[in-house]
């Protein structure tokens, strides 16, 4: 289906608003085109393309709301979906936390769209897979990977006069390499807005090397170790921490930012002073939508500054209840790093463990942010500045708050999962048991 331009989206949404008879109406019009290719056992297994445009209309009568969806945009269909949303709203119970539509906001411009990504072809995807499969086969390694790309738009309008529009592109690539004896495994991931930055051969080479090097893994005793976390591993724990930084959770005593006896840790130092995490939707390396789904404007904002909690996230209802301005959840996270490369950090480590990534992370205690999970796809023992040998995987029990208090070194930043996260060297990271999984 067609990707609507800003003017085309506005014209459709204006028709929706004219049909509305409710106290308030809000509509989101979103669309995307994209494709993918998947391979396993060094053979492409599936490939395809998808296209969709959807209009979601929400009508409100007082604190009662109803939502209806359609993907046809002639006037009869637009009026029908508006009437349906109004019918559902009249039948719905009141929502005590309902917030009415926002008035027009001011949005910055984020560079989330890259023409090269929008022009990806099936031939490009096939070659990207071949650039991963062929070197794997040459090394007696089996590749399994997935490449997915998309380009699209998001837009919204309401009866208060708000209108927002944004175009975006994304390409995501992950690959797992296994030695053919089943004893070694390596993994790599890449994600960009601009596909010209993607090199599947480069990522696959790293995964192949890890697979081959990890095939003779030794079991060592679990315990507390100095670790070097690659950005993909660190990102998993940091994202879990950010998702737990809602103000309501803290105000109600349900999060790690709640203080005993009441109050929150806003403005308090909770981690090493070298930890600086902020969000910036206009960052060119990890651009994000300049507005949220309900139309709030995003901006550059500190989250942790010099180890101090600078902001917590307030939805509109809780912000009004607490008498403060809303703070929307960010579209990206950027953690400041250092200048050290992975190689530099290994050379500077007398004894430690290199972790490629974590897997199957689960919450143990939300009020201390204690998590458990497994290492996976390449875990190595470091001795006297060199990788000495691969080790069997561990189960870990660790909190990102404790982790960021045990920080030794920050390395270079790497984009992972839409965020910029540095390599990290952490002391006293807790591995609680061994895992036989590769």
C-alpha angles and dihedrals in degrees: 000000000000121000104231121230121229092264093046092050091047092051093053094045092048089056090052091052092050091055093052119110095170128106087256137358133196127184133190119200114190134167141172142181120198150139144213145196127203129191137182135173087020091297132102108248104177139008132172152140131237136195131185142159120190134185118203117191124193120190125190135201106185105309094338117100138181132189131206132177134209139168099199118088109192114120095256092054092046092052091046094054092048092051091048092052089050092050091051091047092055090053096047126096119245117273108221090202096048116139121197124233121289124246119241113305132201113244131191123223117258123194096230094137127079120180093211091061092048089056098053111138134201087252090058091051091049092051092046089055092046090052087059101037100047098056089044092054090047090057095046089252129131119229129208117178147153130210120188128177134180143173125191151123140255125204139167141183136180140189091260089070099259117147127175133174134177136170122208143176131198139179123189128188130182129171135182120198121199127188110239092245088061094236102104132054135180133179141189137177135195132182131178143158088222114055091201086078093057121099110175091183091058093049092045092051090058092048092048092051091050092048093051094044094047097053094094098050119172126209115240128180117275117239140105114328140170105251137193107212118203111223094258090057095045092045093061092059095039093052090052088053093050092049087057095054097090112136093222092057090052096043090052093049095248103117145057088260093062117104122221109259093021140303131073139265094247106142094018128116109245104161142026113310090238090068111103118167123172141158126235120171089191096058106124095218096052107016117181136188110287090222138044127237091266092049103260114149117243122215141175107286140166117242100175117011118187088340093308124122102246101172142008124198119259122189114213096260096050092042091055091046091051094042096241137114117272116258110200122214109265127251093219143010126222121192116193114237140183137250099264118114123215089259091052091052093049091050089052094052121092096186128359149109129263113217120199096188147327128243139197095014115189134180118254100173121004093195093061095027090237111170135183129203145127137271114235148180101019125008117171139185116232121208129175094348098311138089100257102184143326119270133206116264123270139213109231133204110196144135121224088223092058089041092055090048090054094053116145105167138006117209135189121316121250129188111245128164092348094308135097109236128168130223107265133205111205130182126217097016108174121238108181104185145350127266125208092206116111 
